[in-house]
Coordinates of C-alpha atoms in Angstrom, one line a residue:
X370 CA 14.5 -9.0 36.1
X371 CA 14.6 -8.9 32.1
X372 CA 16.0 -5.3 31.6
X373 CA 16.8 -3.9 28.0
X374 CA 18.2 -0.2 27.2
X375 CA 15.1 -0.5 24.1
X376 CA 12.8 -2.8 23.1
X377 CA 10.9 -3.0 19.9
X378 CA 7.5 -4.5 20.3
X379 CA 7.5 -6.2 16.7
X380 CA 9.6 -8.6 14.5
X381 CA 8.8 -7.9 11.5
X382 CA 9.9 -5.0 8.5
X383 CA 9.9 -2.3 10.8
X384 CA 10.8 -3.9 13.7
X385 CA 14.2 -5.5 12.5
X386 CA 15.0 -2.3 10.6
X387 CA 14.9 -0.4 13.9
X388 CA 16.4 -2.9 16.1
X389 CA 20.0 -3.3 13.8
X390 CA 20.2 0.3 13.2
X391 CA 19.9 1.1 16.8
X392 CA 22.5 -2.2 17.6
X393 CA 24.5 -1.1 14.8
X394 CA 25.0 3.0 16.1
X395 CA 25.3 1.9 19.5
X396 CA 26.5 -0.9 20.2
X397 CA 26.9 -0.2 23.8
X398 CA 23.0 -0.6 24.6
X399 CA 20.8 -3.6 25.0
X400 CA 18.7 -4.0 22.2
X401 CA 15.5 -6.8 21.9
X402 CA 12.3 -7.5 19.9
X403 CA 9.7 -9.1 21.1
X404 CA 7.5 -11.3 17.9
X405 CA 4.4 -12.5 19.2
X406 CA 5.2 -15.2 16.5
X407 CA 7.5 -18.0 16.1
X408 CA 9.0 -16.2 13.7
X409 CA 9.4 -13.1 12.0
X410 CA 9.2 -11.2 9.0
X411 CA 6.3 -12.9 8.1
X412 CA 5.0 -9.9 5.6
X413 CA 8.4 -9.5 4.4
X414 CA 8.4 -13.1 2.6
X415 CA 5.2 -12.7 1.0
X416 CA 5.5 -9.3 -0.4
X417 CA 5.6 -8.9 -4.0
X418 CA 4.9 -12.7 -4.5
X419 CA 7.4 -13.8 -2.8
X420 CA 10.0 -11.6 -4.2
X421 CA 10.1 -8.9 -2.1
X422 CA 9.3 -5.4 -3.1
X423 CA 11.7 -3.2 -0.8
X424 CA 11.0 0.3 -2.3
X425 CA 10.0 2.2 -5.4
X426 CA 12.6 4.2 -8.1
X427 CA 11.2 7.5 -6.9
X428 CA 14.2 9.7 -6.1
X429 CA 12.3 13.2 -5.6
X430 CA 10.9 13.3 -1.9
X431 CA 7.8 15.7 -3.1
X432 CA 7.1 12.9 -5.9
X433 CA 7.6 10.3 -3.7
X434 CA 5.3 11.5 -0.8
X435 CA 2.4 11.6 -3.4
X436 CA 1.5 8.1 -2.9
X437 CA 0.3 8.3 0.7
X438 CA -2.8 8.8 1.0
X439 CA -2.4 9.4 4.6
X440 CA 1.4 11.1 5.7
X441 CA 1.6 12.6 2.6
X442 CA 2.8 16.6 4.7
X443 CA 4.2 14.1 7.8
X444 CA 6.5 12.2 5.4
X445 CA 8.2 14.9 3.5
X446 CA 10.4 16.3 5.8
X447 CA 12.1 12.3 7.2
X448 CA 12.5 11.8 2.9
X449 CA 14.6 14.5 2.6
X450 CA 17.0 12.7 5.7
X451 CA 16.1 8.4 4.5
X452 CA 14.6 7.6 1.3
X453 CA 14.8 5.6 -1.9
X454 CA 18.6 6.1 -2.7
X455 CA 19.3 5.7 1.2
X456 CA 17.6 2.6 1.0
X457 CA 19.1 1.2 -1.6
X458 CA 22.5 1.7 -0.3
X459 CA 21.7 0.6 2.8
X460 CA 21.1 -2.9 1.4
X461 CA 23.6 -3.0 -1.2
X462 CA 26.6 -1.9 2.2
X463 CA 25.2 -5.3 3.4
X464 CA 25.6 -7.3 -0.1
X465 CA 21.8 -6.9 -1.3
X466 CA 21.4 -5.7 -4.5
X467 CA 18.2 -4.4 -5.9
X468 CA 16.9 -3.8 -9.6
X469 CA 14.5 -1.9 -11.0
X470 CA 11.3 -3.4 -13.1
X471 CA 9.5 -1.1 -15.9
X472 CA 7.1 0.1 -13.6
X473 CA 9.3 1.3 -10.9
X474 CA 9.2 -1.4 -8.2
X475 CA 12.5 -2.5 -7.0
X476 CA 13.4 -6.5 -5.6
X477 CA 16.5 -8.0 -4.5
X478 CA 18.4 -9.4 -7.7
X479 CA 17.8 -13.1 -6.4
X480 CA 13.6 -12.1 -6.8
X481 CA 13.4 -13.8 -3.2
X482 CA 12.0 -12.0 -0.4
X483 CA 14.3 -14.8 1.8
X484 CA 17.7 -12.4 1.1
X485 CA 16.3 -10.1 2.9
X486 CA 14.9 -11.9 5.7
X487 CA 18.5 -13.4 5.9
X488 CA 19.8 -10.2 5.5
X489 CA 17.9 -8.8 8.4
X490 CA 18.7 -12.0 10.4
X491 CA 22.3 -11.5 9.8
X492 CA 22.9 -8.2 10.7
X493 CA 20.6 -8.7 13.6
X494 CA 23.2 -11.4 14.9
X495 CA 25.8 -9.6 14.4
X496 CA 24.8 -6.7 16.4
X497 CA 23.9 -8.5 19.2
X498 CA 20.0 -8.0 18.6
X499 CA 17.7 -10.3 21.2
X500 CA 15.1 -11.6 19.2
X501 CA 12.7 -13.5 21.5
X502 CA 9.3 -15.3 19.4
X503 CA 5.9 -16.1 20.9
X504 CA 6.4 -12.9 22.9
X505 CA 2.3 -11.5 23.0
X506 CA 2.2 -8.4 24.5
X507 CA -0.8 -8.5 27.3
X508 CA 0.3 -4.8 28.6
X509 CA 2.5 -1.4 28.3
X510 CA 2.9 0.7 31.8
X511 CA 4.8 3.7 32.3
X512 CA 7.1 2.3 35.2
X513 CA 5.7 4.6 38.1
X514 CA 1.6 5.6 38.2
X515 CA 3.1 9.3 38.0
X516 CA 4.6 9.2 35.4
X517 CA 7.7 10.2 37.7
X518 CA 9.8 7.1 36.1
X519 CA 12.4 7.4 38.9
X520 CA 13.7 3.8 38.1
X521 CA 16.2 2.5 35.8
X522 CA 13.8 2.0 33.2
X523 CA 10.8 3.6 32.0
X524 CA 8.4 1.2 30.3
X525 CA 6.9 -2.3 31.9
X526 CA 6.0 -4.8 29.1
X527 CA 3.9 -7.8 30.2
X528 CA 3.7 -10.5 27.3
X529 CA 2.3 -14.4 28.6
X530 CA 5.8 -15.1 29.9
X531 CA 6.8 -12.3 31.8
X532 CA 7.5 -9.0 32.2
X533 CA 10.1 -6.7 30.4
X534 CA 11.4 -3.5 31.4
X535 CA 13.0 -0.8 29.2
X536 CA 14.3 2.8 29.0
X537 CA 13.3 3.3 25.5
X538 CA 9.9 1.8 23.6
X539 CA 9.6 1.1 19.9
X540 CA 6.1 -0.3 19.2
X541 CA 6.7 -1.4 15.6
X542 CA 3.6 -4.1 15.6
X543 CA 1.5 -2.7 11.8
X544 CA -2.0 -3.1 12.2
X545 CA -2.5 -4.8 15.2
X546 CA -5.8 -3.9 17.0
X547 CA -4.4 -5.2 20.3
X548 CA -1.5 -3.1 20.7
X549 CA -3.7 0.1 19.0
X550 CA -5.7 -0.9 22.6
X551 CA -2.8 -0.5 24.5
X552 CA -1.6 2.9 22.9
X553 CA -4.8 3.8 23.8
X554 CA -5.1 2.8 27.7
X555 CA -1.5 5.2 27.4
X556 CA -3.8 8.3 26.1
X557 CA -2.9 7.9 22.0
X558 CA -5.9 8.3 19.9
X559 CA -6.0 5.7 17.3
X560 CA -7.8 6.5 13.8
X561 CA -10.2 3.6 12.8
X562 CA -8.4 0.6 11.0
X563 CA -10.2 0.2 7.4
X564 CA -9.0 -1.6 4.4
X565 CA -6.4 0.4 2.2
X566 CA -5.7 -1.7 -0.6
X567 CA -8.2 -3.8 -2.4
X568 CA -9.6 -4.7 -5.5
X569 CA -13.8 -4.4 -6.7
X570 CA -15.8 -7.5 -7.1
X571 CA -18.2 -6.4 -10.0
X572 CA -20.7 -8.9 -11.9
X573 CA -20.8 -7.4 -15.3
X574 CA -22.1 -9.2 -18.7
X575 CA -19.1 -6.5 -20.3
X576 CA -16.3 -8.3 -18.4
X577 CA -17.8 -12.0 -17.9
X578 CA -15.2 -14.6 -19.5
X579 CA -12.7 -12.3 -20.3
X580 CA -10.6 -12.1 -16.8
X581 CA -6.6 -11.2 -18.0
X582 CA -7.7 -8.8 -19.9
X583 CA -5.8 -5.1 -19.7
X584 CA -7.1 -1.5 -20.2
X585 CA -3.8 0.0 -20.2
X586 CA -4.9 4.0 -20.0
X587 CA -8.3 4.3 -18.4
X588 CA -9.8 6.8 -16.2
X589 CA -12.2 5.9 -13.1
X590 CA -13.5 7.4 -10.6
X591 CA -16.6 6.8 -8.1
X592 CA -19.8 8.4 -9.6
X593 CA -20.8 11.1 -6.4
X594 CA -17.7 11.6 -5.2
X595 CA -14.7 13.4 -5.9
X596 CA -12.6 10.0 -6.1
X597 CA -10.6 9.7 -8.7
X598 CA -8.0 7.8 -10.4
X599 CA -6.3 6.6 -13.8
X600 CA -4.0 4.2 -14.9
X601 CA -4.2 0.4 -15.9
X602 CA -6.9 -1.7 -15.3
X603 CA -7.2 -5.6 -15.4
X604 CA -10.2 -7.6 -15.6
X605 CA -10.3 -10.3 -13.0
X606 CA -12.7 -13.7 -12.0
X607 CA -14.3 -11.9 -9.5
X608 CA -14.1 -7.9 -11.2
X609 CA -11.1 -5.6 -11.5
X610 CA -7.7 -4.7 -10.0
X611 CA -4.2 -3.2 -11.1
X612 CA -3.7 0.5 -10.5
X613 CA -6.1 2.0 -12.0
X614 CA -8.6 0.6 -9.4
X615 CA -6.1 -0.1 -6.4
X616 CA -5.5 3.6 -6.3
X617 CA -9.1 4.0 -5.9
X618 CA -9.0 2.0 -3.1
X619 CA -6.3 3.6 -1.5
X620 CA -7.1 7.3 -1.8
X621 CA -11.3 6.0 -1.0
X622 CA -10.2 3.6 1.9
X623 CA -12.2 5.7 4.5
X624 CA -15.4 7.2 2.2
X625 CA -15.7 3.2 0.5
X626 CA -15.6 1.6 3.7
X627 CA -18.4 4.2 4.9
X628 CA -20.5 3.1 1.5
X629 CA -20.0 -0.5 2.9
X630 CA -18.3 -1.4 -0.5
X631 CA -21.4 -0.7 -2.5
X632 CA -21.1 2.0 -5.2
X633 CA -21.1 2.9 -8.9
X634 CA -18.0 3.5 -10.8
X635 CA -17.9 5.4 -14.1
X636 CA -14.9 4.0 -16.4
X637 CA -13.6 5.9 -19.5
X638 CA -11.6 3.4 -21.5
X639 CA -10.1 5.7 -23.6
X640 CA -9.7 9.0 -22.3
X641 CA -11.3 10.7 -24.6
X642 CA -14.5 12.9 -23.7
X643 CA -18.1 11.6 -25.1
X644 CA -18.2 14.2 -27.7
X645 CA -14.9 13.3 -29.0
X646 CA -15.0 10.0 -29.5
X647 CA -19.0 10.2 -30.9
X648 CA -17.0 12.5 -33.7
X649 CA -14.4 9.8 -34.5
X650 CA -16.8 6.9 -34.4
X651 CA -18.4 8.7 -37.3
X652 CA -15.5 9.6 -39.1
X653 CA -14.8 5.8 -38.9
X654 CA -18.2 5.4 -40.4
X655 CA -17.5 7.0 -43.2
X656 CA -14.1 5.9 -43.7
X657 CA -14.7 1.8 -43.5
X658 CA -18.5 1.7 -44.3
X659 CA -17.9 -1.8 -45.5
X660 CA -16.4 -3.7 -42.4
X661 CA -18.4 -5.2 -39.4
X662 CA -18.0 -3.1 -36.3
X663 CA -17.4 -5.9 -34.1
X664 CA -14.2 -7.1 -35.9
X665 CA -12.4 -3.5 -36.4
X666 CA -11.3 -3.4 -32.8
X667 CA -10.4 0.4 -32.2
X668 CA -8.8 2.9 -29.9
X669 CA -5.9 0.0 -29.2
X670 CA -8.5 -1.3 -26.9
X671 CA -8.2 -5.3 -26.6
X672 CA -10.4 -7.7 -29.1
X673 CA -12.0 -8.7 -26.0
X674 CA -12.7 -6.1 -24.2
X675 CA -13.6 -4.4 -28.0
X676 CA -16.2 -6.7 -28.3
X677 CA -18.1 -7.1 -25.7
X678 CA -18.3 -3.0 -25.4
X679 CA -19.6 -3.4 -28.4
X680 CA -22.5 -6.2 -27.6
X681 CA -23.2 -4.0 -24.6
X682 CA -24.2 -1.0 -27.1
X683 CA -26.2 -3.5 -28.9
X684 CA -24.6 -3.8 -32.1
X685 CA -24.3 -7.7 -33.2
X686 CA -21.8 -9.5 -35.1
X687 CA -22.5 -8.8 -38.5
X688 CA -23.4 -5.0 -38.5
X689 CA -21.4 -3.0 -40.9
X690 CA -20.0 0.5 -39.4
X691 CA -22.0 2.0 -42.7
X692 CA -25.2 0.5 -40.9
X693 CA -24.8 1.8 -37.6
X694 CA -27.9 4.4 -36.6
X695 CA -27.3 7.5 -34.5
X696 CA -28.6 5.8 -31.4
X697 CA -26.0 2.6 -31.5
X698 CA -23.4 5.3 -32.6
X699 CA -24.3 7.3 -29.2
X700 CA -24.3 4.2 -27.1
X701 CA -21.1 3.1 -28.4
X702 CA -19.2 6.3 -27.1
X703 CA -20.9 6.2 -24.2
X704 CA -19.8 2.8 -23.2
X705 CA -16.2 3.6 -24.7
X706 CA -16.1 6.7 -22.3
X707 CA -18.7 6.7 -19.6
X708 CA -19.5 3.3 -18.5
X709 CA -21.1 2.8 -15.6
X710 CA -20.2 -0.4 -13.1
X711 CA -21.9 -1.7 -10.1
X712 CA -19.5 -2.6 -7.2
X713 CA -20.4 -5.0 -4.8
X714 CA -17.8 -5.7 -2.2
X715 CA -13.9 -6.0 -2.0
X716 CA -11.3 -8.7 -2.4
X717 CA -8.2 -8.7 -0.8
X718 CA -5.2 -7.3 -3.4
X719 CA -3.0 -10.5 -3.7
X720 CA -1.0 -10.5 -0.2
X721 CA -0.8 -6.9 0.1
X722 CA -2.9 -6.4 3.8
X723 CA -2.5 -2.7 3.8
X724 CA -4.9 -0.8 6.1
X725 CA -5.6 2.8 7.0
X726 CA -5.7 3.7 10.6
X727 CA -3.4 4.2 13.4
X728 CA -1.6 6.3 15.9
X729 CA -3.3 9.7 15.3
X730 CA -0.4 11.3 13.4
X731 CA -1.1 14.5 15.2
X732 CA 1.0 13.1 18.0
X733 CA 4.2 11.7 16.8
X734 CA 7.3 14.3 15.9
X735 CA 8.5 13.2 13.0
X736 CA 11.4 14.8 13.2
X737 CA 12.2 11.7 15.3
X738 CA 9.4 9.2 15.1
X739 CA 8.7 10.3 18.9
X740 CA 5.5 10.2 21.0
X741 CA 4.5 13.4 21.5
X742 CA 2.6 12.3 25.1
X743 CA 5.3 9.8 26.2
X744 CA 8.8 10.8 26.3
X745 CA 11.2 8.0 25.3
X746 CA 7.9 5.9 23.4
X747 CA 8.4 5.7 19.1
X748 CA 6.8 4.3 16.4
X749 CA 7.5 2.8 13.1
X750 CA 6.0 1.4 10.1
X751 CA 2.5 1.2 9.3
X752 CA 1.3 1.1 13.2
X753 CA 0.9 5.1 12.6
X754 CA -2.0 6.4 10.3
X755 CA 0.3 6.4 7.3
X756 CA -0.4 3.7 4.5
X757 CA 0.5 4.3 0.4
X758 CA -0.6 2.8 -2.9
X759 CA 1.1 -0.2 -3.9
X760 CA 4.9 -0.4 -5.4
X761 CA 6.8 -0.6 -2.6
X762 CA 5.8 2.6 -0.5
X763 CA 4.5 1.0 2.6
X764 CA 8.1 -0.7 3.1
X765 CA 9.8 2.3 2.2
X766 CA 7.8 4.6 5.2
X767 CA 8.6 1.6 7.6
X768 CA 12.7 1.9 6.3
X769 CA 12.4 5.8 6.9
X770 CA 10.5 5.7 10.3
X771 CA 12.6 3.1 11.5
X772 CA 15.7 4.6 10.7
X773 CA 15.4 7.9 11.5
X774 CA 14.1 6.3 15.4
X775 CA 17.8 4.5 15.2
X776 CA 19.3 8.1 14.0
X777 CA 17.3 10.2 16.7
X778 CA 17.2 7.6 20.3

């Protein structure tokens, strides 16, 4: 009979997390993972291109929980006990050391996601961690009908080879649809898995042939709706993406996913209202009468993008700004501060497969990462209904969740 004192029912961020933490504080108990791959870590190696991004450079728990959409309350109180700094210590106490970029993301020094995987594989070793692959988990019973639990163990776990038993259960599996099944059989609710992180595929005569091209301060939001977000923008092949837009998708996961991914985006590219830009395009008017419109690129907007806002508020080539009539004048700010883009569908964001959904966080303590139905059952990473922008934030709620499990069991 293949008894363990815990289990963790998935090898990969969270899962490994958990399981040397546990090891590593008590090293008297029993401690597997059961992958349903043949190996592990899989979203570890291709995060952040292959580089890893293992947290963000936010040190203030109430600034940190502001990019989670969903577990933005739940999250606050486990950052004040395992965040950012935590993290980062954590890894450099096991000879990882992370840097920070401009924007905030932090990587491993080497900028390969394999140090940590070795990291994690190490440590794992070293304390003694079972880590058996190909392991797919058919079925989770409490050990007696009851719910008595009168055995030496509390949890069955069927996978194709066999059956394990356990005292404790960490289901740390991300967005797995089968295992949501199972927590469900066991009386969780599970919110609806939808995409959390993706960018808009948009056919647009104003961004055709220019994909590379970056907005840096731009404001967007989703014309009915209250969604709204601001920030970089890039222009892709197939639309746009960078922050400005995967924010968007992050905070709108549920309400774009009920539009089916059809819907109208307004875009200011400048930030400045209609009226106030109309007043400086006249000013500029009046100042350069002589030069063509199309060649003056303004606002510290790129040529690019310049010009083809330009075309679009159809002014050609050669008109002079002293030439310009009210009407192009008005279209002009109007495409500078309220354009209006079709999107028609979504693309995943690089390798990032975040989703929305999970355990109903209604019945986990997280004071503990606990079941609040099934004594000695806990959860980590992002099989809960917790999922954040991108930058690092998803890892860091799978470090916290996991940890605070090893802290707590």
């Amino acid at each position: 009979m293949n008894v363990k004192d815990i289990i963790i029912i998935g090898g990969g961020a969270a899962g490994f997390f958990a399981a040397i933490n546990i090891a590593e504080r008590h090293p008297h108990l029993t401690v597997a993972i059961l992958e349903r791959g043949k190996e592990g870590l899989q979203k570890v190696k291709v995060s952040g291109g292959g580089r890893c991004n293992v947290t963000h450079a936010e040190f203030v728990p109430t600034e940190l929980v502001s990019n989670y959409p969903r577990g933005e309350k739940e999250l606050l109180g486990p950052f004040h006990q395992f965040m950012t700094g935590d993290t980062i210590d954590w890894f450099e106490k096991r000879g990882v050391k992370l840097k920070i970029e401009d924007d905030g993301r932090m990587f491993p020094i080497t900028d390969s996601s394999q140090t940590i995987i070795d990291c994690f594989l190490n440590e794992a070793k070293n304390h003694k961690v079972e880590v058996f692959y190909n392991e797919s988990v058919k079925k989770i019973e409490l050990s007696s009908p009851d719910g008595t639990r009168d055995f030496d163990h509390n949890f069955n776990v069927e996978t194709l080879s066999g059956v394990f038993y356990c005292k404790k259960l960490v289901i740390a599996t991300g967005s797995n649809p089968k295992i949501w099944k199972l927590l469900e059989d066991l009386g969780h609710r599970i919110s609806p898995a939808v995409p959390s992180l993706f960018t808009f595929n948009i056919k647009d005569e104003r961004i055709k042939d220019i994909p590379g091209v970056v907005a840096q301060h731009v404001q967007v939001k989703v014309v009915g709706s209250n969604l709204y977000s601001e920030g970089p923008l890039l222009i892709t092949h197939v639309g746009m993406s960078a922050p400005a837009i995967l924010k968007l998708s992050a905070y709108g996961a549920i309400e774009l996913a009920e539009r089916n991914y059809k819907f109208d985006i307004e875009i200011n590219f400048i930030q400045q209202s209609f009226e106030a830009c109309l007043e400086h395009l006249k000013a500029i008017k009046q100042n350069i009468a002589k030069k063509t419109v199309f060649k003056l690129t303004q606002f510290d907007l790129p040529k690019r993008l310049w010009h083809k806002l330009v075309q679009a508020s159809g002014i050609d080539q050669e008109t002079r700004w002293a030439d310009l009539n009210k009407q192009q004048l008005e279209n002009l700010a109007s495409q500078l501060t309220q354009a209006v883009f079709k999107v028609d569908g979504k693309s995943t964001f690089k390798e990032e497969f975040v989703t929305a959904g999970g355990v109903d966080l209604k019945e986990i303590n997280f004071k503990n990462f606990e079941s609040k139905l099934h004594k000695n059952l806990y959860f980590a990473g992002e099989v809960i209904n917790v999922d954040a922008v991108t930058g690092g934030f998803n890892f860091q709620n799978a470090w916290t969740g996991a940890y605070l499990i090893a802290k707590n069991i």
